[in-house]
PDB file of C-alpha atoms in Angstrom:
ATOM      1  CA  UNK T   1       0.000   0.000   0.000  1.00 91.00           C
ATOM      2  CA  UNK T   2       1.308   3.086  -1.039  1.00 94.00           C
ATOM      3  CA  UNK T   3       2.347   5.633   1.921  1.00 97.00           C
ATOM      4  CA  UNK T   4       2.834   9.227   1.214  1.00 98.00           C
ATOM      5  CA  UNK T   5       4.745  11.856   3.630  1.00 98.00           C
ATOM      6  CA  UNK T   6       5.902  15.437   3.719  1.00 98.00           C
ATOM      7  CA  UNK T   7       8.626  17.208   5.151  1.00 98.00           C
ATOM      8  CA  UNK T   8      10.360  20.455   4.783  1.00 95.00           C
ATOM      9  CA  UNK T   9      10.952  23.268   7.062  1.00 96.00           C
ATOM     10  CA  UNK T  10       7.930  24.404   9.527  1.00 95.00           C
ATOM     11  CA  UNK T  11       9.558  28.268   9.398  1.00 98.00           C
ATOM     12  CA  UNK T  12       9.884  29.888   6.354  1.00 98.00           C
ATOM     13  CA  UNK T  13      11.299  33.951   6.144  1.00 98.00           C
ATOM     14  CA  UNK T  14       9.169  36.507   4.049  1.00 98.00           C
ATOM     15  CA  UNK T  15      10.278  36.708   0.366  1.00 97.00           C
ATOM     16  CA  UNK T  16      12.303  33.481   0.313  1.00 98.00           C
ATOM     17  CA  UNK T  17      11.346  30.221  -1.506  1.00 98.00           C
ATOM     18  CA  UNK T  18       9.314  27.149   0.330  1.00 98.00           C
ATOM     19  CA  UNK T  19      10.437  23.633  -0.438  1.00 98.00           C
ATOM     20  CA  UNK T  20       8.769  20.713   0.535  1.00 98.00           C
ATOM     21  CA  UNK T  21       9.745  17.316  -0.594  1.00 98.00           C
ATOM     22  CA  UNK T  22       7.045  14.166  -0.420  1.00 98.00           C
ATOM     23  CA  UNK T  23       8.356  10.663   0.025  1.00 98.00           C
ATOM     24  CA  UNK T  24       6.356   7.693  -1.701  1.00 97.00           C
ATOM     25  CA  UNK T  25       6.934   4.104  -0.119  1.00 96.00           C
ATOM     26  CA  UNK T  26       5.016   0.686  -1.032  1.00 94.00           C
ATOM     27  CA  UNK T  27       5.251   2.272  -4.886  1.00 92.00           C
ATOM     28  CA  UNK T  28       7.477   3.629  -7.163  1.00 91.00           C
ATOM     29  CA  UNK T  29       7.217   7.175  -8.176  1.00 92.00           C
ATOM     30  CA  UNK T  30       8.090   6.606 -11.471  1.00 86.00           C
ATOM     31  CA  UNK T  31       5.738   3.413 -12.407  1.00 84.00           C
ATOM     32  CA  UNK T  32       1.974   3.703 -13.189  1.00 83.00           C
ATOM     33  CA  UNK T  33       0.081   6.431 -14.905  1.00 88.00           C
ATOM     34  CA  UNK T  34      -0.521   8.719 -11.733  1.00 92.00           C
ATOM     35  CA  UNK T  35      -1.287  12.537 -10.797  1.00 94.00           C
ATOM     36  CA  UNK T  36       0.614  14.099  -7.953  1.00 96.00           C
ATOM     37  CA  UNK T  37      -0.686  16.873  -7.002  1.00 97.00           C
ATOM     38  CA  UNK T  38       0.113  19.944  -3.934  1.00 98.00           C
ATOM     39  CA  UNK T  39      -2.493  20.969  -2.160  1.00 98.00           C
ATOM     40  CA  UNK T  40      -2.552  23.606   0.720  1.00 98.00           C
ATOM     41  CA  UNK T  41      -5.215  24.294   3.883  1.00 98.00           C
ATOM     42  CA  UNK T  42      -4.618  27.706   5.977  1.00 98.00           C
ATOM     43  CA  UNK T  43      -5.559  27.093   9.233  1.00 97.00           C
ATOM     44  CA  UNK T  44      -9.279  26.703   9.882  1.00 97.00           C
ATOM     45  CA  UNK T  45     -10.043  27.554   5.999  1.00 98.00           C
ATOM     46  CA  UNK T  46     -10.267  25.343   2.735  1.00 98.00           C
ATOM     47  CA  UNK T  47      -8.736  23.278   0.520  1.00 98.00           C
ATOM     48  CA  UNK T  48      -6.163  24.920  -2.129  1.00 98.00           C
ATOM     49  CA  UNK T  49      -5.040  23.163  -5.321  1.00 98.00           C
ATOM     50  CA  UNK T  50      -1.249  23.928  -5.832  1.00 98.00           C
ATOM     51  CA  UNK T  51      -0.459  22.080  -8.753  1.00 98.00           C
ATOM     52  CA  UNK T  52       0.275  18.737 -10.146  1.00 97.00           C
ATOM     53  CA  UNK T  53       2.842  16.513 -11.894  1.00 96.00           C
ATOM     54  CA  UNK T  54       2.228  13.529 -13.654  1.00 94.00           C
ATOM     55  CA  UNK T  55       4.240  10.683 -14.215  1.00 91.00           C
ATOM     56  CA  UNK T  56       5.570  11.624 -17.436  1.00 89.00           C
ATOM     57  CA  UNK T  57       6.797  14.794 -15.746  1.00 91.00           C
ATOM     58  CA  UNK T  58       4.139  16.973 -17.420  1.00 94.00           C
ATOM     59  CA  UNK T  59       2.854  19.736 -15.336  1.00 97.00           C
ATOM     60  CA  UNK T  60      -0.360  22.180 -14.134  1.00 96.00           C
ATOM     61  CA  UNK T  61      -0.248  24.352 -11.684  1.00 97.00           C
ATOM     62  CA  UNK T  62      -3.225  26.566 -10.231  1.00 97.00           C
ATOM     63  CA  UNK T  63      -3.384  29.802 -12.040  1.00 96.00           C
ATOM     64  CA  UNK T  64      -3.384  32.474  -9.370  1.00 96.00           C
ATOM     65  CA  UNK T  65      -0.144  30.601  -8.139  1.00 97.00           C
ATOM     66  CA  UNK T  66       1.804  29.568 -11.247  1.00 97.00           C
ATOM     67  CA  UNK T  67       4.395  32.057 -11.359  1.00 97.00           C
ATOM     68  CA  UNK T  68       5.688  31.233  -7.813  1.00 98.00           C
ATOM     69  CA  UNK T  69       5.541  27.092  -8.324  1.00 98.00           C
ATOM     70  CA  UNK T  70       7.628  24.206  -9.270  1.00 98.00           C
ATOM     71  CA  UNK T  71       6.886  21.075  -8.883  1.00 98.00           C
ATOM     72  CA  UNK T  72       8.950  17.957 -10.176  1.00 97.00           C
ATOM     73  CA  UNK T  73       9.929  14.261  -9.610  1.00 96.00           C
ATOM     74  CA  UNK T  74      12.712  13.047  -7.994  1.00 95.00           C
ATOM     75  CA  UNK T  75      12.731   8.818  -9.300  1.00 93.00           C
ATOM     76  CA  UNK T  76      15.985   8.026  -8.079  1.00 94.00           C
ATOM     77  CA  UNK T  77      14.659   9.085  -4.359  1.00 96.00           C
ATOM     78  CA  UNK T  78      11.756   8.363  -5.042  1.00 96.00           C
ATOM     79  CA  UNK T  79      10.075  12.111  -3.557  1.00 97.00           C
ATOM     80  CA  UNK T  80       7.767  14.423  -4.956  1.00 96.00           C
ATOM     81  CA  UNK T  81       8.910  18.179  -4.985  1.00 98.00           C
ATOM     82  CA  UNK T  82       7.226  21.308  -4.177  1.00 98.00           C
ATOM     83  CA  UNK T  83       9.334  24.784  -4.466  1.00 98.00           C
ATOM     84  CA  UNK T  84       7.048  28.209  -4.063  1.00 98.00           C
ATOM     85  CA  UNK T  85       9.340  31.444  -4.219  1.00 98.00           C
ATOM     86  CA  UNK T  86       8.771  34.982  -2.915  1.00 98.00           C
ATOM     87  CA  UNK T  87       6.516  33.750   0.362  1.00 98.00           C
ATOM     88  CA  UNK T  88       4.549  36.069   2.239  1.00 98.00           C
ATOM     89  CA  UNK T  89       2.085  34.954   5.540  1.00 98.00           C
ATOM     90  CA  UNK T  90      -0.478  34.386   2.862  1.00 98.00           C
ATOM     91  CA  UNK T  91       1.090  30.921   2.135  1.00 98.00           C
ATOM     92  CA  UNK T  92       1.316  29.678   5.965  1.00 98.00           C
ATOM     93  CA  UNK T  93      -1.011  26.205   5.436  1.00 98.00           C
ATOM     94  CA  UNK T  94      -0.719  23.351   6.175  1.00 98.00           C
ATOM     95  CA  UNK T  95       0.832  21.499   2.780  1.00 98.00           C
ATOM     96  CA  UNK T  96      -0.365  18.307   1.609  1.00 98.00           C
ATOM     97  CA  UNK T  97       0.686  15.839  -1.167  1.00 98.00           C
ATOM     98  CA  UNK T  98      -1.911  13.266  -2.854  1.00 98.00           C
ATOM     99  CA  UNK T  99      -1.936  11.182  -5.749  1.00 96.00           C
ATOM    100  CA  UNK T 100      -4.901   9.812  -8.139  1.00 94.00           C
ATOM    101  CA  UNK T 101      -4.167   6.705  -9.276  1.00 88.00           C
ATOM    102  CA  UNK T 102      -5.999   6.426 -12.198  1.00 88.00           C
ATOM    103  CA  UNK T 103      -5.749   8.846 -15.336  1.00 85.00           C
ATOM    104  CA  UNK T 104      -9.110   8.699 -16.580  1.00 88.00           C
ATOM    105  CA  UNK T 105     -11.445  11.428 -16.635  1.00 89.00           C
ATOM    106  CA  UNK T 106     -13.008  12.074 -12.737  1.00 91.00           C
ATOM    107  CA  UNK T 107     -11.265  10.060 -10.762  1.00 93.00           C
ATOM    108  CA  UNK T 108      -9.661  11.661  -7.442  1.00 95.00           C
ATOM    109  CA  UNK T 109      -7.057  12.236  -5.489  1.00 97.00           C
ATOM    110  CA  UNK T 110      -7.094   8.729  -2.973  1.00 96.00           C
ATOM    111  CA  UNK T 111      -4.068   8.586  -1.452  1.00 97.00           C
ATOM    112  CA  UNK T 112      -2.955  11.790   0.951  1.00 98.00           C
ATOM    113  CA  UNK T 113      -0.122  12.288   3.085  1.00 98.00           C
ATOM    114  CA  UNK T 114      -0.895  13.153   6.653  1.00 98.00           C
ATOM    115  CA  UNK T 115       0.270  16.946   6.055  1.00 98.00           C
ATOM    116  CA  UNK T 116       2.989  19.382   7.066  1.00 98.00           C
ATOM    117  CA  UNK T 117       2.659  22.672   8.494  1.00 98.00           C
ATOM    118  CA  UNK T 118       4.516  25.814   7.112  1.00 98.00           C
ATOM    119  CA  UNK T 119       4.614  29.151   8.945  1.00 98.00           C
ATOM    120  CA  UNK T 120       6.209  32.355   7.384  1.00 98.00           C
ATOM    121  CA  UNK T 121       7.570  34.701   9.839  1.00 97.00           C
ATOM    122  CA  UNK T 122      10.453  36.690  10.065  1.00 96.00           C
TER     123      UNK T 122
ATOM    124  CA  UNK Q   1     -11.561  30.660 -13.453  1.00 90.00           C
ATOM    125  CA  UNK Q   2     -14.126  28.310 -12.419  1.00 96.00           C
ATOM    126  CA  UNK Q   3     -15.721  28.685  -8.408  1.00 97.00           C
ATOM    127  CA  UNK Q   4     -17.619  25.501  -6.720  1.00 98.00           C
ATOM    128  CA  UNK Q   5     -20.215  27.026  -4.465  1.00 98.00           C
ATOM    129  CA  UNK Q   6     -21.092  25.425  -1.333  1.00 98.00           C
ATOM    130  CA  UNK Q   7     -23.080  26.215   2.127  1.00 98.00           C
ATOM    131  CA  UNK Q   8     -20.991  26.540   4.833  1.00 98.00           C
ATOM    132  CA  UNK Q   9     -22.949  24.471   6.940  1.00 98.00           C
ATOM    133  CA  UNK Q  10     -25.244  21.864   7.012  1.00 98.00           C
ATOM    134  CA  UNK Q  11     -27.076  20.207  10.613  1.00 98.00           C
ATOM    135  CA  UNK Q  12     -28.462  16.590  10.514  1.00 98.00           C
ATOM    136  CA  UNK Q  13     -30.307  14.440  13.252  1.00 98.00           C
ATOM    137  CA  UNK Q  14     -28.640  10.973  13.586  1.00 97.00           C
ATOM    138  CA  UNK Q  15     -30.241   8.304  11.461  1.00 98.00           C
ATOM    139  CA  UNK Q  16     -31.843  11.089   8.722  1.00 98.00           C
ATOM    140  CA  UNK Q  17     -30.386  11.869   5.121  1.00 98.00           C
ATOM    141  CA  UNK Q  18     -27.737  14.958   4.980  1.00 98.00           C
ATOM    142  CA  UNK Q  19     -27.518  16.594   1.550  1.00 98.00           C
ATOM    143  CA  UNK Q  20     -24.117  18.701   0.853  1.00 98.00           C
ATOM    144  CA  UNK Q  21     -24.896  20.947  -2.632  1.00 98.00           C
ATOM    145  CA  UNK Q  22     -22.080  22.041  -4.630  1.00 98.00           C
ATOM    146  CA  UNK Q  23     -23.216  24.513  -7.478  1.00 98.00           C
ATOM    147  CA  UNK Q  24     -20.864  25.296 -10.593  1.00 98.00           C
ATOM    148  CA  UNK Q  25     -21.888  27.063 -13.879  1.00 97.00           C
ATOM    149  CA  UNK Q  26     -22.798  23.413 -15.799  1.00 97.00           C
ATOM    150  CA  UNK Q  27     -21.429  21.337 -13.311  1.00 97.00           C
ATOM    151  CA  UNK Q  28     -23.308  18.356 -14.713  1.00 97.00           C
ATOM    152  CA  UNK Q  29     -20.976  18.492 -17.884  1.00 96.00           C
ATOM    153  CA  UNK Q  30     -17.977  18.100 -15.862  1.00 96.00           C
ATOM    154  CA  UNK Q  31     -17.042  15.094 -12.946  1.00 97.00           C
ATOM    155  CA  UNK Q  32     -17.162  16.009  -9.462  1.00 98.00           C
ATOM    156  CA  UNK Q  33     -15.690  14.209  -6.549  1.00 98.00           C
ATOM    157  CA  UNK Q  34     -16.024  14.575  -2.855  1.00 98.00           C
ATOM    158  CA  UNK Q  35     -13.811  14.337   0.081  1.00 98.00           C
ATOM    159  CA  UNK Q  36     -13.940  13.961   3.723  1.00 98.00           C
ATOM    160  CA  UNK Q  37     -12.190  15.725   6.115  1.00 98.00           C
ATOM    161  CA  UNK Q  38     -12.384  15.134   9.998  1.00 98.00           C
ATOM    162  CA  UNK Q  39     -10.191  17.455  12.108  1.00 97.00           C
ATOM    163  CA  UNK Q  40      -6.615  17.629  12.272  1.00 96.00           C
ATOM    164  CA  UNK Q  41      -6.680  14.389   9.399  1.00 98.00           C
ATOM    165  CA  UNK Q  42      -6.110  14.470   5.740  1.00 98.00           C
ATOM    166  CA  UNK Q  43      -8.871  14.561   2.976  1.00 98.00           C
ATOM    167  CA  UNK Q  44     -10.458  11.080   2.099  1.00 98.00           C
ATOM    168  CA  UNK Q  45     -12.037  10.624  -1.048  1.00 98.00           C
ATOM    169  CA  UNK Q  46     -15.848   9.431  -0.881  1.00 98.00           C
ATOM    170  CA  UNK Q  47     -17.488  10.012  -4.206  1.00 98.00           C
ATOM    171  CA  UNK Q  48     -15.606   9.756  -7.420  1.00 98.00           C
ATOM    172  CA  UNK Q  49     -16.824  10.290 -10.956  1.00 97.00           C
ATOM    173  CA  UNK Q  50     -20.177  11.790  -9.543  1.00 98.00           C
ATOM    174  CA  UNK Q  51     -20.985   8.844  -7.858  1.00 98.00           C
ATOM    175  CA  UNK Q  52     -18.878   6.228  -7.527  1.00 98.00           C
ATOM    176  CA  UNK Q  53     -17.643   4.862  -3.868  1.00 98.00           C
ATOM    177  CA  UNK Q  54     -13.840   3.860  -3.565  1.00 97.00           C
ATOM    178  CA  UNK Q  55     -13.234   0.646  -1.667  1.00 96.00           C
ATOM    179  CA  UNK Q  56     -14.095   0.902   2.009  1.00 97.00           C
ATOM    180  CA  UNK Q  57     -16.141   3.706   1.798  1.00 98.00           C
ATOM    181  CA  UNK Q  58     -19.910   2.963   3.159  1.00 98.00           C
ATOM    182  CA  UNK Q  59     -23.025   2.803   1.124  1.00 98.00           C
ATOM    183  CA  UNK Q  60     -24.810   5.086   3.072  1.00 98.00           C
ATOM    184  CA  UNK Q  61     -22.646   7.576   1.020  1.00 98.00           C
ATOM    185  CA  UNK Q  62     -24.063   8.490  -2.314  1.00 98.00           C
ATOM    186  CA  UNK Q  63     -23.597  11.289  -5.085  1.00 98.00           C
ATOM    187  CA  UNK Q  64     -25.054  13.029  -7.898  1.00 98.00           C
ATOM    188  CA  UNK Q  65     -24.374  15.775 -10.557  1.00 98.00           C
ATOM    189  CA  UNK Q  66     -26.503  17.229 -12.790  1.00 98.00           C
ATOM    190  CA  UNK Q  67     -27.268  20.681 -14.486  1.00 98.00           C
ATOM    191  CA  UNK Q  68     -25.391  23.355 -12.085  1.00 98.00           C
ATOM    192  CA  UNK Q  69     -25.489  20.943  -8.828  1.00 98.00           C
ATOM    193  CA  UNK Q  70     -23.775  18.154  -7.373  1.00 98.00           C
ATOM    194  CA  UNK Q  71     -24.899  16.587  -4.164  1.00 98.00           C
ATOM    195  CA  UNK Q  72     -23.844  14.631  -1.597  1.00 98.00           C
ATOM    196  CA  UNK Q  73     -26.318  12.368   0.070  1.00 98.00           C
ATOM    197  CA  UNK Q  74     -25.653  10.784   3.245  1.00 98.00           C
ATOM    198  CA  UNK Q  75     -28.307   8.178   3.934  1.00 98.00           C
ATOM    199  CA  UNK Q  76     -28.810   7.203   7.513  1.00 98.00           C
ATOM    200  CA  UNK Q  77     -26.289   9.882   8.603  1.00 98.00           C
ATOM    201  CA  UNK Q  78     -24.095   8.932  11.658  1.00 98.00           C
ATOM    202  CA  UNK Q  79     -22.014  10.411  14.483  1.00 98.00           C
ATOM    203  CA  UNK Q  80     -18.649   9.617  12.961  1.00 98.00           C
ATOM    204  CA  UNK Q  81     -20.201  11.263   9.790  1.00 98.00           C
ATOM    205  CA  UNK Q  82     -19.570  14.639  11.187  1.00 98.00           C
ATOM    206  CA  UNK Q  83     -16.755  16.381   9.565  1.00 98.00           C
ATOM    207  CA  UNK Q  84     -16.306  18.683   6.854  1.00 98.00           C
ATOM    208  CA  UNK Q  85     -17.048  18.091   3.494  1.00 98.00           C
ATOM    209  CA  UNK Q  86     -14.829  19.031  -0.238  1.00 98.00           C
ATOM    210  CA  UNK Q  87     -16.437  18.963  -3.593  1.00 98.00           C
ATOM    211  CA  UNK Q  88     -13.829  19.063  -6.705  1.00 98.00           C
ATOM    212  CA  UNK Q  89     -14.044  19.172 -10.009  1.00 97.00           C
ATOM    213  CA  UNK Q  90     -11.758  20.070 -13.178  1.00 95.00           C
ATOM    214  CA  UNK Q  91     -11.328  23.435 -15.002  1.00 93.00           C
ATOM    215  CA  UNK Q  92      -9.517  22.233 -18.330  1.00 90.00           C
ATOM    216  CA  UNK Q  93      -6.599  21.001 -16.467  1.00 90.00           C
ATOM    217  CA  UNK Q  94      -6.636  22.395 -13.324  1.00 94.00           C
ATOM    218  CA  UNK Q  95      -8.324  21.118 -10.450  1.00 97.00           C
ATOM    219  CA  UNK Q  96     -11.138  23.453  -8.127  1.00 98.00           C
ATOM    220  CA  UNK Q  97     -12.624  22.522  -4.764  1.00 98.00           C
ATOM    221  CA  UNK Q  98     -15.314  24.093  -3.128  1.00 98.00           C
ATOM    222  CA  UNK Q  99     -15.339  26.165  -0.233  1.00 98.00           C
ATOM    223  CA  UNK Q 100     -16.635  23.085   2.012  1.00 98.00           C
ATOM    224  CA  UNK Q 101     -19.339  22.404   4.164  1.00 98.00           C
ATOM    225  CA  UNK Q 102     -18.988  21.896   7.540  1.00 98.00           C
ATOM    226  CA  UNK Q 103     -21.784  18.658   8.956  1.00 98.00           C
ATOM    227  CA  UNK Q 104     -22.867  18.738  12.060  1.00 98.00           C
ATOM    228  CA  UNK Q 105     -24.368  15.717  13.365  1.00 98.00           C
ATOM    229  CA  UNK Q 106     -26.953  16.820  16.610  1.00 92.00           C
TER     230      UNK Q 106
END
Protein backbone atom coordinates (compact mmCIF):
# COMPACT_ATOMS: atom_id res chain seq x y z
CA UNK A 1 0.00 0.00 0.00
CA UNK A 2 1.31 3.09 -1.04
CA UNK A 3 2.35 5.63 1.92
CA UNK A 4 2.83 9.23 1.21
CA UNK A 5 4.75 11.86 3.63
CA UNK A 6 5.90 15.44 3.72
CA UNK A 7 8.63 17.21 5.15
CA UNK A 8 10.36 20.46 4.78
CA UNK A 9 10.95 23.27 7.06
CA UNK A 10 7.93 24.40 9.53
CA UNK A 11 9.56 28.27 9.40
CA UNK A 12 9.88 29.89 6.35
CA UNK A 13 11.30 33.95 6.14
CA UNK A 14 9.17 36.51 4.05
CA UNK A 15 10.28 36.71 0.37
CA UNK A 16 12.30 33.48 0.31
CA UNK A 17 11.35 30.22 -1.51
CA UNK A 18 9.31 27.15 0.33
CA UNK A 19 10.44 23.63 -0.44
CA UNK A 20 8.77 20.71 0.53
CA UNK A 21 9.74 17.32 -0.59
CA UNK A 22 7.04 14.17 -0.42
CA UNK A 23 8.36 10.66 0.03
CA UNK A 24 6.36 7.69 -1.70
CA UNK A 25 6.93 4.10 -0.12
CA UNK A 26 5.02 0.69 -1.03
CA UNK A 27 5.25 2.27 -4.89
CA UNK A 28 7.48 3.63 -7.16
CA UNK A 29 7.22 7.18 -8.18
CA UNK A 30 8.09 6.61 -11.47
CA UNK A 31 5.74 3.41 -12.41
CA UNK A 32 1.97 3.70 -13.19
CA UNK A 33 0.08 6.43 -14.90
CA UNK A 34 -0.52 8.72 -11.73
CA UNK A 35 -1.29 12.54 -10.80
CA UNK A 36 0.61 14.10 -7.95
CA UNK A 37 -0.69 16.87 -7.00
CA UNK A 38 0.11 19.94 -3.93
CA UNK A 39 -2.49 20.97 -2.16
CA UNK A 40 -2.55 23.61 0.72
CA UNK A 41 -5.21 24.29 3.88
CA UNK A 42 -4.62 27.71 5.98
CA UNK A 43 -5.56 27.09 9.23
CA UNK A 44 -9.28 26.70 9.88
CA UNK A 45 -10.04 27.55 6.00
CA UNK A 46 -10.27 25.34 2.74
CA UNK A 47 -8.74 23.28 0.52
CA UNK A 48 -6.16 24.92 -2.13
CA UNK A 49 -5.04 23.16 -5.32
CA UNK A 50 -1.25 23.93 -5.83
CA UNK A 51 -0.46 22.08 -8.75
CA UNK A 52 0.27 18.74 -10.15
CA UNK A 53 2.84 16.51 -11.89
CA UNK A 54 2.23 13.53 -13.65
CA UNK A 55 4.24 10.68 -14.22
CA UNK A 56 5.57 11.62 -17.44
CA UNK A 57 6.80 14.79 -15.75
CA UNK A 58 4.14 16.97 -17.42
CA UNK A 59 2.85 19.74 -15.34
CA UNK A 60 -0.36 22.18 -14.13
CA UNK A 61 -0.25 24.35 -11.68
CA UNK A 62 -3.23 26.57 -10.23
CA UNK A 63 -3.38 29.80 -12.04
CA UNK A 64 -3.38 32.47 -9.37
CA UNK A 65 -0.14 30.60 -8.14
CA UNK A 66 1.80 29.57 -11.25
CA UNK A 67 4.39 32.06 -11.36
CA UNK A 68 5.69 31.23 -7.81
CA UNK A 69 5.54 27.09 -8.32
CA UNK A 70 7.63 24.21 -9.27
CA UNK A 71 6.89 21.07 -8.88
CA UNK A 72 8.95 17.96 -10.18
CA UNK A 73 9.93 14.26 -9.61
CA UNK A 74 12.71 13.05 -7.99
CA UNK A 75 12.73 8.82 -9.30
CA UNK A 76 15.98 8.03 -8.08
CA UNK A 77 14.66 9.09 -4.36
CA UNK A 78 11.76 8.36 -5.04
CA UNK A 79 10.08 12.11 -3.56
CA UNK A 80 7.77 14.42 -4.96
CA UNK A 81 8.91 18.18 -4.98
CA UNK A 82 7.23 21.31 -4.18
CA UNK A 83 9.33 24.78 -4.47
CA UNK A 84 7.05 28.21 -4.06
CA UNK A 85 9.34 31.44 -4.22
CA UNK A 86 8.77 34.98 -2.92
CA UNK A 87 6.52 33.75 0.36
CA UNK A 88 4.55 36.07 2.24
CA UNK A 89 2.09 34.95 5.54
CA UNK A 90 -0.48 34.39 2.86
CA UNK A 91 1.09 30.92 2.13
CA UNK A 92 1.32 29.68 5.97
CA UNK A 93 -1.01 26.20 5.44
CA UNK A 94 -0.72 23.35 6.17
CA UNK A 95 0.83 21.50 2.78
CA UNK A 96 -0.36 18.31 1.61
CA UNK A 97 0.69 15.84 -1.17
CA UNK A 98 -1.91 13.27 -2.85
CA UNK A 99 -1.94 11.18 -5.75
CA UNK A 100 -4.90 9.81 -8.14
CA UNK A 101 -4.17 6.70 -9.28
CA UNK A 102 -6.00 6.43 -12.20
CA UNK A 103 -5.75 8.85 -15.34
CA UNK A 104 -9.11 8.70 -16.58
CA UNK A 105 -11.44 11.43 -16.63
CA UNK A 106 -13.01 12.07 -12.74
CA UNK A 107 -11.27 10.06 -10.76
CA UNK A 108 -9.66 11.66 -7.44
CA UNK A 109 -7.06 12.24 -5.49
CA UNK A 110 -7.09 8.73 -2.97
CA UNK A 111 -4.07 8.59 -1.45
CA UNK A 112 -2.96 11.79 0.95
CA UNK A 113 -0.12 12.29 3.08
CA UNK A 114 -0.89 13.15 6.65
CA UNK A 115 0.27 16.95 6.05
CA UNK A 116 2.99 19.38 7.07
CA UNK A 117 2.66 22.67 8.49
CA UNK A 118 4.52 25.81 7.11
CA UNK A 119 4.61 29.15 8.94
CA UNK A 120 6.21 32.35 7.38
CA UNK A 121 7.57 34.70 9.84
CA UNK A 122 10.45 36.69 10.07
CA UNK B 1 -11.56 30.66 -13.45
CA UNK B 2 -14.13 28.31 -12.42
CA UNK B 3 -15.72 28.68 -8.41
CA UNK B 4 -17.62 25.50 -6.72
CA UNK B 5 -20.21 27.03 -4.47
CA UNK B 6 -21.09 25.42 -1.33
CA UNK B 7 -23.08 26.22 2.13
CA UNK B 8 -20.99 26.54 4.83
CA UNK B 9 -22.95 24.47 6.94
CA UNK B 10 -25.24 21.86 7.01
CA UNK B 11 -27.08 20.21 10.61
CA UNK B 12 -28.46 16.59 10.51
CA UNK B 13 -30.31 14.44 13.25
CA UNK B 14 -28.64 10.97 13.59
CA UNK B 15 -30.24 8.30 11.46
CA UNK B 16 -31.84 11.09 8.72
CA UNK B 17 -30.39 11.87 5.12
CA UNK B 18 -27.74 14.96 4.98
CA UNK B 19 -27.52 16.59 1.55
CA UNK B 20 -24.12 18.70 0.85
CA UNK B 21 -24.90 20.95 -2.63
CA UNK B 22 -22.08 22.04 -4.63
CA UNK B 23 -23.22 24.51 -7.48
CA UNK B 24 -20.86 25.30 -10.59
CA UNK B 25 -21.89 27.06 -13.88
CA UNK B 26 -22.80 23.41 -15.80
CA UNK B 27 -21.43 21.34 -13.31
CA UNK B 28 -23.31 18.36 -14.71
CA UNK B 29 -20.98 18.49 -17.88
CA UNK B 30 -17.98 18.10 -15.86
CA UNK B 31 -17.04 15.09 -12.95
CA UNK B 32 -17.16 16.01 -9.46
CA UNK B 33 -15.69 14.21 -6.55
CA UNK B 34 -16.02 14.58 -2.86
CA UNK B 35 -13.81 14.34 0.08
CA UNK B 36 -13.94 13.96 3.72
CA UNK B 37 -12.19 15.72 6.12
CA UNK B 38 -12.38 15.13 10.00
CA UNK B 39 -10.19 17.45 12.11
CA UNK B 40 -6.61 17.63 12.27
CA UNK B 41 -6.68 14.39 9.40
CA UNK B 42 -6.11 14.47 5.74
CA UNK B 43 -8.87 14.56 2.98
CA UNK B 44 -10.46 11.08 2.10
CA UNK B 45 -12.04 10.62 -1.05
CA UNK B 46 -15.85 9.43 -0.88
CA UNK B 47 -17.49 10.01 -4.21
CA UNK B 48 -15.61 9.76 -7.42
CA UNK B 49 -16.82 10.29 -10.96
CA UNK B 50 -20.18 11.79 -9.54
CA UNK B 51 -20.99 8.84 -7.86
CA UNK B 52 -18.88 6.23 -7.53
CA UNK B 53 -17.64 4.86 -3.87
CA UNK B 54 -13.84 3.86 -3.56
CA UNK B 55 -13.23 0.65 -1.67
CA UNK B 56 -14.09 0.90 2.01
CA UNK B 57 -16.14 3.71 1.80
CA UNK B 58 -19.91 2.96 3.16
CA UNK B 59 -23.02 2.80 1.12
CA UNK B 60 -24.81 5.09 3.07
CA UNK B 61 -22.65 7.58 1.02
CA UNK B 62 -24.06 8.49 -2.31
CA UNK B 63 -23.60 11.29 -5.08
CA UNK B 64 -25.05 13.03 -7.90
CA UNK B 65 -24.37 15.78 -10.56
CA UNK B 66 -26.50 17.23 -12.79
CA UNK B 67 -27.27 20.68 -14.49
CA UNK B 68 -25.39 23.35 -12.08
CA UNK B 69 -25.49 20.94 -8.83
CA UNK B 70 -23.78 18.15 -7.37
CA UNK B 71 -24.90 16.59 -4.16
CA UNK B 72 -23.84 14.63 -1.60
CA UNK B 73 -26.32 12.37 0.07
CA UNK B 74 -25.65 10.78 3.24
CA UNK B 75 -28.31 8.18 3.93
CA UNK B 76 -28.81 7.20 7.51
CA UNK B 77 -26.29 9.88 8.60
CA UNK B 78 -24.10 8.93 11.66
CA UNK B 79 -22.01 10.41 14.48
CA UNK B 80 -18.65 9.62 12.96
CA UNK B 81 -20.20 11.26 9.79
CA UNK B 82 -19.57 14.64 11.19
CA UNK B 83 -16.76 16.38 9.56
CA UNK B 84 -16.31 18.68 6.85
CA UNK B 85 -17.05 18.09 3.49
CA UNK B 86 -14.83 19.03 -0.24
CA UNK B 87 -16.44 18.96 -3.59
CA UNK B 88 -13.83 19.06 -6.71
CA UNK B 89 -14.04 19.17 -10.01
CA UNK B 90 -11.76 20.07 -13.18
CA UNK B 91 -11.33 23.43 -15.00
CA UNK B 92 -9.52 22.23 -18.33
CA UNK B 93 -6.60 21.00 -16.47
CA UNK B 94 -6.64 22.39 -13.32
CA UNK B 95 -8.32 21.12 -10.45
CA UNK B 96 -11.14 23.45 -8.13
CA UNK B 97 -12.62 22.52 -4.76
CA UNK B 98 -15.31 24.09 -3.13
CA UNK B 99 -15.34 26.16 -0.23
CA UNK B 100 -16.63 23.09 2.01
CA UNK B 101 -19.34 22.40 4.16
CA UNK B 102 -18.99 21.90 7.54
CA UNK B 103 -21.78 18.66 8.96
CA UNK B 104 -22.87 18.74 12.06
CA UNK B 105 -24.37 15.72 13.37
CA UNK B 106 -26.95 16.82 16.61
Amino acid sequence: QVRLQESGPGLVKPSQTLSLTCSVSGGSIASGNYYWSWIRQPAGKGLEWIGRIYTSGNTDYNPSLKSRVSISLDTSKNQLSLKLSSVTAADTAVYFCARRSSPSSGHGMDVWGQGTTVTVSS
Amino acid sequence: SYELAQPPSVSVSPGQTASITCSGDKLGDRYTCWYQQKPGQSPVLVIYQDTKRPSGIPERFSGSNSGNTATLTISGTQAMDEADYYCQAWDSSTVVFGGGTKLTVL
